Short mmCIF file of C-alpha atoms and ligand atoms in Angstrom, two decimals:
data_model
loop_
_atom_site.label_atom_id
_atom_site.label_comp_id
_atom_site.label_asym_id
_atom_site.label_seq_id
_atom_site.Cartn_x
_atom_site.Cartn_y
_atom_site.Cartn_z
CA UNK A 1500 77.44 65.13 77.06
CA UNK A 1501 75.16 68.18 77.35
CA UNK A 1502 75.00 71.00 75.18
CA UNK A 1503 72.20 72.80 76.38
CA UNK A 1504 71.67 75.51 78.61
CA UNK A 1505 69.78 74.75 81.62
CA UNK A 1506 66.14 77.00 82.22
CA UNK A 1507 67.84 79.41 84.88
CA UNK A 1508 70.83 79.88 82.80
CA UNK A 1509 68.67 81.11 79.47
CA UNK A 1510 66.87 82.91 81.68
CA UNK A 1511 69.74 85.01 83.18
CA UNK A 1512 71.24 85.20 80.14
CA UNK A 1513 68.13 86.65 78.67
CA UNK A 1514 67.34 89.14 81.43
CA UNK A 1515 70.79 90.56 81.16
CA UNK A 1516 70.94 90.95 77.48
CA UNK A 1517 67.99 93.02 77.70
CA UNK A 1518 68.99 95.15 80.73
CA UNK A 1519 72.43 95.95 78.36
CA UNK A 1520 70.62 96.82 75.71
CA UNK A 1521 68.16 99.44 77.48
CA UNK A 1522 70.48 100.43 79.98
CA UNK A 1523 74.37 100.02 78.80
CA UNK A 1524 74.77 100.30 75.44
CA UNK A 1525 73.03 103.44 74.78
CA UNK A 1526 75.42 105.30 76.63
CA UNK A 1527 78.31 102.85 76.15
CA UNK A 1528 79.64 105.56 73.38
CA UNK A 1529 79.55 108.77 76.08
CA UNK A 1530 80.88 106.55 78.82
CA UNK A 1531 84.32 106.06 76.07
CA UNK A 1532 84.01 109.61 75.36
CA UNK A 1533 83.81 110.96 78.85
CA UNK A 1534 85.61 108.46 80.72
CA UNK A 1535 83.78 107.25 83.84
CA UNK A 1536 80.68 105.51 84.25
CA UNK A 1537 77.35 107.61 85.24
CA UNK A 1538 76.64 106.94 89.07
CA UNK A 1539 72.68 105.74 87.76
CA UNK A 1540 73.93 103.24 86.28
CA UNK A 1541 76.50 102.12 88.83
CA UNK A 1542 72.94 102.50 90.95
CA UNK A 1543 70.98 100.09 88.84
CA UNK A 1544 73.84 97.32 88.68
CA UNK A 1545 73.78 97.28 92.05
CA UNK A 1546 69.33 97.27 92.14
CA UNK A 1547 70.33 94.64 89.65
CA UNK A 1548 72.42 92.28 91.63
CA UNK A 1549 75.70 92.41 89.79
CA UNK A 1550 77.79 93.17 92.32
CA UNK A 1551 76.75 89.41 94.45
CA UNK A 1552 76.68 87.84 91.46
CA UNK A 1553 78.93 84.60 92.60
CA UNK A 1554 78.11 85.30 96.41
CA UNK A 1555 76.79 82.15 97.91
CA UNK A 1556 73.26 83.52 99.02
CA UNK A 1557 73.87 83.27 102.42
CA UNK A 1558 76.01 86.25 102.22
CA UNK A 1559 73.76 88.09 99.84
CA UNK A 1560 74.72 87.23 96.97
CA UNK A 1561 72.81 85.14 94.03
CA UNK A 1562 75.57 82.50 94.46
CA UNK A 1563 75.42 81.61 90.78
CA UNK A 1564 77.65 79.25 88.86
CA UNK A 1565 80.25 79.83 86.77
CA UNK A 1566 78.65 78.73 83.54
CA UNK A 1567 75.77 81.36 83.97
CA UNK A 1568 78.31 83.99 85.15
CA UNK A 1569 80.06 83.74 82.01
CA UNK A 1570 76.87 84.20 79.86
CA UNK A 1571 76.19 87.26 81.96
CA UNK A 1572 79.67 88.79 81.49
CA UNK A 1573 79.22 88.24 77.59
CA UNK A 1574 76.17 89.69 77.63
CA UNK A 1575 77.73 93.03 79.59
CA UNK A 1576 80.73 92.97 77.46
CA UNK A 1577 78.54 93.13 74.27
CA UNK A 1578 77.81 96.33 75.59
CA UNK A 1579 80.45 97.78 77.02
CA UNK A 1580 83.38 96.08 78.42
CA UNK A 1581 84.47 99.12 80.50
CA UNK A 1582 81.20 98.03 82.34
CA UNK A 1583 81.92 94.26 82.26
CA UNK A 1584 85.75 94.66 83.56
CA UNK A 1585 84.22 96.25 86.49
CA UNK A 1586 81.71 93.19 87.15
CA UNK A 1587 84.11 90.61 86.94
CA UNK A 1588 86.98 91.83 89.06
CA UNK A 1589 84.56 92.55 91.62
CA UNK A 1590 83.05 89.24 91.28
CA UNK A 1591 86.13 86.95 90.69
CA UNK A 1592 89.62 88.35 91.78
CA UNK A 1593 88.10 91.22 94.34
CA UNK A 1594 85.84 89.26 96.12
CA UNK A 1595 86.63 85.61 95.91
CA UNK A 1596 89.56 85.48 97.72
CA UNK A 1597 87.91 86.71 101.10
CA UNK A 1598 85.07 84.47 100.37
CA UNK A 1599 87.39 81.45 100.35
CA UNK A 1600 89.77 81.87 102.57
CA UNK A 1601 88.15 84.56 104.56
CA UNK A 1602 87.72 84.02 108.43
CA UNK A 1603 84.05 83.73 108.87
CA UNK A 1604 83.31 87.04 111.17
CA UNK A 1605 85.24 88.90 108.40
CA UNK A 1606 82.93 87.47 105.47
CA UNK A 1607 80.23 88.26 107.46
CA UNK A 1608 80.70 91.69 107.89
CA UNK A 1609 82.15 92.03 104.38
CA UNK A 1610 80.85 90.30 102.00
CA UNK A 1611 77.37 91.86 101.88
CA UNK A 1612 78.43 94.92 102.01
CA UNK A 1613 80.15 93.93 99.08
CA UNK A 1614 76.72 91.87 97.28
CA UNK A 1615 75.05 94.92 97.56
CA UNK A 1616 77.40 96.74 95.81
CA UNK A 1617 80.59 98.07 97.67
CA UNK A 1618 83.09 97.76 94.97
CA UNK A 1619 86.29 95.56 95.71
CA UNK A 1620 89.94 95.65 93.95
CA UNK A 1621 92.80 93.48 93.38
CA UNK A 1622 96.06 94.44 94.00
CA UNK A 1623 98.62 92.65 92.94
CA UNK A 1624 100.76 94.37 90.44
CA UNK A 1625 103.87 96.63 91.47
CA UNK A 1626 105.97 98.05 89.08
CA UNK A 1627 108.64 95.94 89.24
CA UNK A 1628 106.28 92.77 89.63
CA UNK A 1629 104.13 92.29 86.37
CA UNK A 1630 104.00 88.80 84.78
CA UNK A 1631 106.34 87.57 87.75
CA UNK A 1632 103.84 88.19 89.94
CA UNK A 1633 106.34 86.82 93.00
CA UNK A 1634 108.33 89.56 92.67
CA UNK A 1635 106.12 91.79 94.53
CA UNK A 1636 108.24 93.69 97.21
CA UNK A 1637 105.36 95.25 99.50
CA UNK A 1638 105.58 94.72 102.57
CA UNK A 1639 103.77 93.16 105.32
CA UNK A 1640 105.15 93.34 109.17
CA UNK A 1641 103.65 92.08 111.63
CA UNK A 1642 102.90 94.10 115.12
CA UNK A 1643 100.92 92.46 117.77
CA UNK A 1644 97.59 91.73 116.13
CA UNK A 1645 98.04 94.17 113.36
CA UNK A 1646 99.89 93.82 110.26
CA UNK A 1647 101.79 97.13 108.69
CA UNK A 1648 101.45 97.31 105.38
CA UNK A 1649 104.13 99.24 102.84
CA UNK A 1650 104.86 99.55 99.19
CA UNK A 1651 102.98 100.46 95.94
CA UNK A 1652 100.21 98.98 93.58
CA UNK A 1653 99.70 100.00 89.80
CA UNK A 1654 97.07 98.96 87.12
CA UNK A 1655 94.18 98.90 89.88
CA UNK A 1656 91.17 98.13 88.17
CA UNK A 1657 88.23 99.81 90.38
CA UNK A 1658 90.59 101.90 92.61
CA UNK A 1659 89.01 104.86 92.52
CA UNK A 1660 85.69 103.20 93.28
CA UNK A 1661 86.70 100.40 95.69
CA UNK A 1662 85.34 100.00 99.00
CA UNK A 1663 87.69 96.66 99.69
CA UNK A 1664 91.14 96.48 98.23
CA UNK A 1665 92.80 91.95 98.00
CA UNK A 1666 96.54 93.10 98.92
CA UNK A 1667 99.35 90.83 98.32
CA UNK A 1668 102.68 91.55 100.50
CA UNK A 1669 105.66 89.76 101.55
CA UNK A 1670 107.37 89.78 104.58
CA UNK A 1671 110.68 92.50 104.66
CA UNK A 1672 113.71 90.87 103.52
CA UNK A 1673 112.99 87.92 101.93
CA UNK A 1674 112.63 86.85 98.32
CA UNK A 1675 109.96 84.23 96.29
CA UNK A 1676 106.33 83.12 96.73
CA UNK A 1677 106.63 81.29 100.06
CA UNK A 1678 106.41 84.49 102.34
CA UNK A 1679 103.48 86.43 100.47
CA UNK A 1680 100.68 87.43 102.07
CA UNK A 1681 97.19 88.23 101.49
CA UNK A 1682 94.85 90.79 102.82
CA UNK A 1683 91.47 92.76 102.60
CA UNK A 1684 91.85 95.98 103.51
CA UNK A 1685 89.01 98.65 103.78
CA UNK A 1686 89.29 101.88 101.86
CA UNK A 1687 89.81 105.06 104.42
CA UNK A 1688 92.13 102.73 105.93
CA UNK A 1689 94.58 105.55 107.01
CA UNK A 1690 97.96 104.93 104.85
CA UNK A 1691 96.12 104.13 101.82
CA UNK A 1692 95.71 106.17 99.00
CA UNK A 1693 94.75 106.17 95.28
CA UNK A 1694 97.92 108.02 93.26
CA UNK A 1695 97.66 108.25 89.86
CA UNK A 1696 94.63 107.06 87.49
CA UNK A 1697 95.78 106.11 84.03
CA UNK A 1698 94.83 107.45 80.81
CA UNK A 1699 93.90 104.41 78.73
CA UNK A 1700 93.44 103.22 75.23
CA UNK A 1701 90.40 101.16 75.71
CA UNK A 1702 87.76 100.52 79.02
CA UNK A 1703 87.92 104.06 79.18
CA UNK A 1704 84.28 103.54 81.40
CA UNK A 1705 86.44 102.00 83.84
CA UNK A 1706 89.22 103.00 86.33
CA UNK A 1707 92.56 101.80 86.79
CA UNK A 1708 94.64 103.42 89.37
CA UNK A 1709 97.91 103.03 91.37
CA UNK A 1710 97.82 102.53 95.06
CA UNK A 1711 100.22 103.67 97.76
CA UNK A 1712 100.33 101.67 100.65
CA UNK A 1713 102.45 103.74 104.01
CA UNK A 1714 101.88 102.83 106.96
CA UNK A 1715 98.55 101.19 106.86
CA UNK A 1716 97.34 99.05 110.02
CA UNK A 1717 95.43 95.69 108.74
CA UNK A 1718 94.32 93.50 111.59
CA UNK A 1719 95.44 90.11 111.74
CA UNK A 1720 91.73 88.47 111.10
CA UNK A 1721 92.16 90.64 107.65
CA UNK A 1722 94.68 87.91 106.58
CA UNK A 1723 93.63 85.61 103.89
CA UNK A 1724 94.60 82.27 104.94
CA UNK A 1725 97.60 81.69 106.75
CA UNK A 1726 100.79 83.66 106.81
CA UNK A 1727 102.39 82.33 103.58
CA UNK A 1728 99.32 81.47 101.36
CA UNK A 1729 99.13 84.79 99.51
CA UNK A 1730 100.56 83.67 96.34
CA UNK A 1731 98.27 80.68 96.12
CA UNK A 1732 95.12 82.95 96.97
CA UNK A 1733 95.88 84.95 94.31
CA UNK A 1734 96.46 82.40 92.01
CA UNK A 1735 93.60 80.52 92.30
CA UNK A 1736 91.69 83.45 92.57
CA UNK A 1737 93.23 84.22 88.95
CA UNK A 1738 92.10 81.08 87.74
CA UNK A 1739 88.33 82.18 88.26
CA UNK A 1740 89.29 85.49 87.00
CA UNK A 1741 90.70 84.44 83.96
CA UNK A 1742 87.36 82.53 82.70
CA UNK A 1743 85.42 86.23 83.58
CA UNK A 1744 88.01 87.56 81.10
CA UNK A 1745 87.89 85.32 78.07
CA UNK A 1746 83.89 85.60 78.24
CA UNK A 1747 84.82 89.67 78.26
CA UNK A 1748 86.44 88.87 75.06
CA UNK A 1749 84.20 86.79 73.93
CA UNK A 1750 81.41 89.83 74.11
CA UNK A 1751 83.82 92.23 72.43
CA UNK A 1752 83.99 89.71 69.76
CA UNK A 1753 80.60 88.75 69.52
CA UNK A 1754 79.60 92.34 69.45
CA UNK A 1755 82.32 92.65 66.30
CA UNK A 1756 80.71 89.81 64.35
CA UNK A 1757 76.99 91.34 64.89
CA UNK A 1758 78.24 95.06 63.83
CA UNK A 1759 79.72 93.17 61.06
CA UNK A 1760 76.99 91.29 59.63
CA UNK A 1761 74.73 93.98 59.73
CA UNK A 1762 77.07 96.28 57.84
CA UNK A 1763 77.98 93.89 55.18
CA UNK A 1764 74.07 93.26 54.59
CA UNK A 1765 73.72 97.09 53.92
CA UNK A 1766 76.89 98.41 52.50
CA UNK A 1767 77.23 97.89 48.65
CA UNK A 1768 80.27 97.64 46.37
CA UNK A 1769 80.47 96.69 43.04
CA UNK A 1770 77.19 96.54 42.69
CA UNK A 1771 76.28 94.25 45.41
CA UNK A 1772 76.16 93.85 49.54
CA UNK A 1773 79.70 93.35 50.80
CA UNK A 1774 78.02 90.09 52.58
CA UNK A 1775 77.87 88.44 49.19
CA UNK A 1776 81.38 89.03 48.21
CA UNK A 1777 83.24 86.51 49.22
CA UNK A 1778 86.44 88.13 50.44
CA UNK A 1779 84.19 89.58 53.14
CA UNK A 1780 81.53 86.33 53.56
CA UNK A 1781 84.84 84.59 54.48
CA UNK A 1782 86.07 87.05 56.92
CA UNK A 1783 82.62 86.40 58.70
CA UNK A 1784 83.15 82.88 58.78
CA UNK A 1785 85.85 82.78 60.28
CA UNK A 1786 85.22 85.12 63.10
CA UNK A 1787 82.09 83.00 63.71
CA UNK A 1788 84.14 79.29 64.02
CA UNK A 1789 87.02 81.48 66.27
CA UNK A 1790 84.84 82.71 68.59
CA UNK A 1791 82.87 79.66 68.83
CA UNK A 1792 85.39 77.29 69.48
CA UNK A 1793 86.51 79.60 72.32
CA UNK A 1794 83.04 79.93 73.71
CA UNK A 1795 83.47 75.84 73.99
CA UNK A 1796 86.56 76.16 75.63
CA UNK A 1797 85.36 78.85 77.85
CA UNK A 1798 82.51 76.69 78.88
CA UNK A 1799 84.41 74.00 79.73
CA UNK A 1800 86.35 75.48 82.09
CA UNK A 1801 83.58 76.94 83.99
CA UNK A 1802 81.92 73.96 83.80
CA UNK A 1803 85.07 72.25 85.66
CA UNK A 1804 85.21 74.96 88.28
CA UNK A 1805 81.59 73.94 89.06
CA UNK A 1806 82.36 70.86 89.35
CA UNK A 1807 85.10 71.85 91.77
CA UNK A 1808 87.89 69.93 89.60
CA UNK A 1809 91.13 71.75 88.82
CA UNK A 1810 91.14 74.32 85.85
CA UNK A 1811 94.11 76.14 85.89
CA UNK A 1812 94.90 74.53 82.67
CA UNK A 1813 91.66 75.02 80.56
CA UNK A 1814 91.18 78.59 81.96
CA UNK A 1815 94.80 79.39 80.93
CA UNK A 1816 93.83 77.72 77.07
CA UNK A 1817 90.05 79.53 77.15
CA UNK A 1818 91.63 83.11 77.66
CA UNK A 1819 94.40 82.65 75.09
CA UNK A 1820 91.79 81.15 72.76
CA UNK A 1821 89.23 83.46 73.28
CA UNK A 1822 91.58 86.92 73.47
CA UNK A 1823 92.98 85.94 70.73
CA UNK A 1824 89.92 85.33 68.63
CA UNK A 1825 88.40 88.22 69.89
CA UNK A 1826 91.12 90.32 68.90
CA UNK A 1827 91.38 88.75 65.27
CA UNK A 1828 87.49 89.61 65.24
CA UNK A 1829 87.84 93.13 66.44
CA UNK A 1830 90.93 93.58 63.37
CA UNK A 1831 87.75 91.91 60.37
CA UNK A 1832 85.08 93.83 61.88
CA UNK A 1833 87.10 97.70 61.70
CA UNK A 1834 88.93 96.03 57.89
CA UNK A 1835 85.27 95.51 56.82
CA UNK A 1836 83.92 98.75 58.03
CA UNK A 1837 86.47 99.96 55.77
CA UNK A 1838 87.24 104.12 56.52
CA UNK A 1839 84.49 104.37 58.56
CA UNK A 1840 85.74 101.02 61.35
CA UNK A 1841 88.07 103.87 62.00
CA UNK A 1842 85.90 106.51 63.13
CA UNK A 1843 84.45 107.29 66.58
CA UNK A 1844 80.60 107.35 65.10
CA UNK A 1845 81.25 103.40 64.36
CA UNK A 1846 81.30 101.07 67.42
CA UNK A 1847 83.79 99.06 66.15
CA UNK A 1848 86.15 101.68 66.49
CA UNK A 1849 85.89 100.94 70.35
CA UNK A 1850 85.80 97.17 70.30
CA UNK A 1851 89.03 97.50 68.43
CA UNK A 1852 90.15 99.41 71.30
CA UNK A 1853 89.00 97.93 74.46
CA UNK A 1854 89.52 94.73 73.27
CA UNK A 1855 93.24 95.19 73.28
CA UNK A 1856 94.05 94.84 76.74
CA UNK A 1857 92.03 91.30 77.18
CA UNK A 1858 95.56 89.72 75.97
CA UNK A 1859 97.56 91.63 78.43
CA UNK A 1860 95.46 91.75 81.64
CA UNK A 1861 95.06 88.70 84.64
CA UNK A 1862 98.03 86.97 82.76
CA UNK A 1863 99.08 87.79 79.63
CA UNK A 1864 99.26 85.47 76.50
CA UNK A 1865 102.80 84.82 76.99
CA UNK A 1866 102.43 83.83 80.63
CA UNK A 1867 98.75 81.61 79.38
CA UNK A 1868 101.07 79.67 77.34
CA UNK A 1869 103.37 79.37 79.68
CA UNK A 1870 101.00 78.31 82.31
CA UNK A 1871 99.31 75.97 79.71
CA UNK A 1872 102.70 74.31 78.71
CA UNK A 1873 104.09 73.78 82.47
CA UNK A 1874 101.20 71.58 82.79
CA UNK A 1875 101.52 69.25 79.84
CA UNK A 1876 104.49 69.43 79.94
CA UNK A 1877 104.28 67.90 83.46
CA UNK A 1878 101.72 64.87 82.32
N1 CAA B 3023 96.23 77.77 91.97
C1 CAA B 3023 96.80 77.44 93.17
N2 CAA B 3023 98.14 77.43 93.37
C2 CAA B 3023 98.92 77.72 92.32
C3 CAA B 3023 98.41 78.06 91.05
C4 CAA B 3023 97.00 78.07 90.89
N3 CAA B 3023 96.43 78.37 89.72
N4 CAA B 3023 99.44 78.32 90.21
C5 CAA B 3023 100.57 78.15 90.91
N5 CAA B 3023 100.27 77.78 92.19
C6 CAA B 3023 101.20 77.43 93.26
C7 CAA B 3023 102.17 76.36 92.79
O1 CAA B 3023 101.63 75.08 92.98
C8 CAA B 3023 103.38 76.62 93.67
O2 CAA B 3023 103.15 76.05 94.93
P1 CAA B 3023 104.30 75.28 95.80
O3 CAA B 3023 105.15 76.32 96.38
O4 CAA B 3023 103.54 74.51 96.82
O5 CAA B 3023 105.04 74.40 94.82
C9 CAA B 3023 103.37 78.14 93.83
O6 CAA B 3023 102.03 78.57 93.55
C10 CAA B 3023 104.31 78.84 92.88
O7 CAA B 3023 103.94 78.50 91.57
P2 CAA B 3023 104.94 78.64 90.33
O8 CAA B 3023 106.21 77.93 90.64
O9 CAA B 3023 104.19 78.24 89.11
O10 CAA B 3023 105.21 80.22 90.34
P3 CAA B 3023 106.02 81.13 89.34
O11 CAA B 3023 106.66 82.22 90.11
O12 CAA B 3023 106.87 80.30 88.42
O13 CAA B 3023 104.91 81.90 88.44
C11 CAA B 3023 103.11 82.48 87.07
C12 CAA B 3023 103.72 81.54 88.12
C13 CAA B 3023 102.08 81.61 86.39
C14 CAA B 3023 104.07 83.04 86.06
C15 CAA B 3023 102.43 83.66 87.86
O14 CAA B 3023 103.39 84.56 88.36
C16 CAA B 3023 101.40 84.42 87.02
O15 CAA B 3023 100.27 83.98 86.85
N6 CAA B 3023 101.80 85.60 86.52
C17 CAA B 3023 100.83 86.52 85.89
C18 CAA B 3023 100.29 87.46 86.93
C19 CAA B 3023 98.95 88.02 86.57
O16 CAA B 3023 98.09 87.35 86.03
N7 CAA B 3023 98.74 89.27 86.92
C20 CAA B 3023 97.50 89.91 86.71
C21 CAA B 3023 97.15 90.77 87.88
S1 CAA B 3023 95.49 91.33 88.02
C22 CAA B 3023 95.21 92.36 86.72
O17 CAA B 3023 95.51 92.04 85.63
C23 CAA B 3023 94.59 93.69 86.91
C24 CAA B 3023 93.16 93.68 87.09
O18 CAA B 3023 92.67 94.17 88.09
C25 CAA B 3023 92.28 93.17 86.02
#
């Protein structure tokens, strides 16, 4: 067993954790404040290459592998995860499901339009289908060699900015995962339009909209895999997405831990720094073996996924582990800071915030469990 990076993955992780640190999180604050993201920076991810990220290269993409994607999604998050969210939707749950079970003139015409920075969406969510993601009831009929899309989307991450939109819909009248659909459908599709963006807690940088879906025409080589796979697409697609989400956390929490040490080595009570009391020492120790053990988990299943082996199961386990540790990091980091973890002028104060929805979003903990039990359960 190998614990060590190889060259190329130091290296990206390197070149990324500068290009957040000159070009993210100095504006990370005003991007909270203000509630979008400048459109230079959206302009230099895309000079960047963050939008091909896990593109095989033959579509324009840098077709790296999972392990090195997660180091570069850390590395955003420690920044700003508003930024990061939009990265690894894109990358994961946007864009791989046309990449794998895309018809190859349709990945050819889309996917580097997407590497080069074309945003893409995943929608999924309906307001009566949340956790039980097979109770979407959009619909998909088919006429001729077009399908007609109807129904509604909510909690669209990227709406507003998408250029591609993954839509799942089932076939009118029936019921269950069997006879869902998936689709790419191109923004300005007529019949398509962003409704209402939400007004969030945290990843205030990035946008989460609803979708309305009347009408729209998709042709039939827009389907992803057959009639019937949809479900499955999205699934597997959520299995990827769900390792880009754990390393989000693992960024927010990072990020807490660093903002913590360097306050405790400054602020004084009682006479000395709160780092060598050891009420607070302890709280740092513990954030450090949390996240840690997460990271490991984390790695392992993108190291799996690599390998091309199954990892429903330890992607489920790393985004509990790491949400969850992230979370408890984010609740030490503002209790150190004391008064001030609750003010704006602190970062914590935002890592507290955005780090929130990590246990909620692509699955929440409850459904990770449940996805985590079903299979040992089933051994
Ligand atoms: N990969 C491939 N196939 C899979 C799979 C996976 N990971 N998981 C399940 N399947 C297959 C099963 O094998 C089964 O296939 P068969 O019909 O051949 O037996 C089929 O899918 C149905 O599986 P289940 O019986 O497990 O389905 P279920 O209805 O009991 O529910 C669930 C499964 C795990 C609860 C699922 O509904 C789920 O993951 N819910 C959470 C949804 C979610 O994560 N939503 C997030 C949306 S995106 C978002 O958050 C916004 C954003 O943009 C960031």
């Amino acid at each position: 067993m190998n614990f060590e990076f190889t060259e190329n993955q130091s290296m990206f992780r390197d070149m990324v954790r500068d290009f957040s640190r000159q070009e993210i999180a100095p504006i990370a604050q005003q991007m909270d404040e203000e509630g979008t993201m400048p459109d230079a920076l959206l302009a230099k991810l895309r000079e960047g290459g963050f939008f091909g990220l896990s593109f095989p290269e033959k579509y324009g993409g840098m077709g790296i592998d999972t392990v090195t994607y997660a180091l570069v999604i850390e590395e955003l998050s420690k920044a700003s995860a508003g930024v990061s969210v939009m990265i690894t939707v894109h990358n994961s749950v946007g864009s791989y499901p046309l990449a794998m079970f895309g018809g190859e003139e349709v990945k050819q015409a889309f996917l580097p339009r997407m590497a080069a920075g074309e945003i893409a969406a995943f929608c999924v969510t309906e307001p009566g289908a949340g956790s039980d993601a097979a109770a979407i009831a959009s619909t998909a009929r088919k006429e001729g060699e077009q399908y007609i899309l109807n129904g509604g989307k909510i909690f669209v991450t990227n709406g507003s900015r998408a250029a591609f939109f993954v839509v799942l819909a089932r076939t009118p009248g029936t019921v269950g995962h069997k006879d869902i659909h998936a689709f790419i459908v191109e923004s300005g599709t007529p019949g398509l339009t962003v409704a209402k963006k939400e007004d969030k807690m945290g990843l205030r940088a990035s946008d989460t909209v609803a979708i309305d879906l009347e009408d729209v025409a998709v042709p039939a080589e827009h389907l992803l895999g057959k009639e019937g796979d949809g479900f499955k697409v999205a699934m597997s697609a959520l299995d990827g997405g769900r390792i880009g989400i754990a390393f989000q956390a693992l960024g927010i929490g990072q990020a807490c831990l660093e903002e913590s040490i360097k306050y405790a080595k400054v602020r004084e009570q009682f006479g000395k720094p709160l780092a060598r009391q050891p009420v607070i020492a302890e709280k740092i120790a513990d954030m450090g073996i949390e996240l840690e053990a997460a990271r490991l988990l984390g790695f392992q299943a993108a190291w799996l996924k690599d390998q091309g082996q199954p990892c429903t199961k330890q992607a489920a386990m790393a985004k509990v582990a790491a949400t969850e540790a992230a979370w408890r990091a984010a609740d030490a980091a503002v209790q150190i800071h004391g008064g001030y973890g609750y003010c704006k002028e602190y970062a914590v104060e935002r890592y507290y915030r955005d780090v929130r929805v990590t246990r909620i979003y692509e699955g929440t903990s409850e459904i990770q469990r449940l996805v985590i039990a079903r299979q040992l359960l089933a051994g």
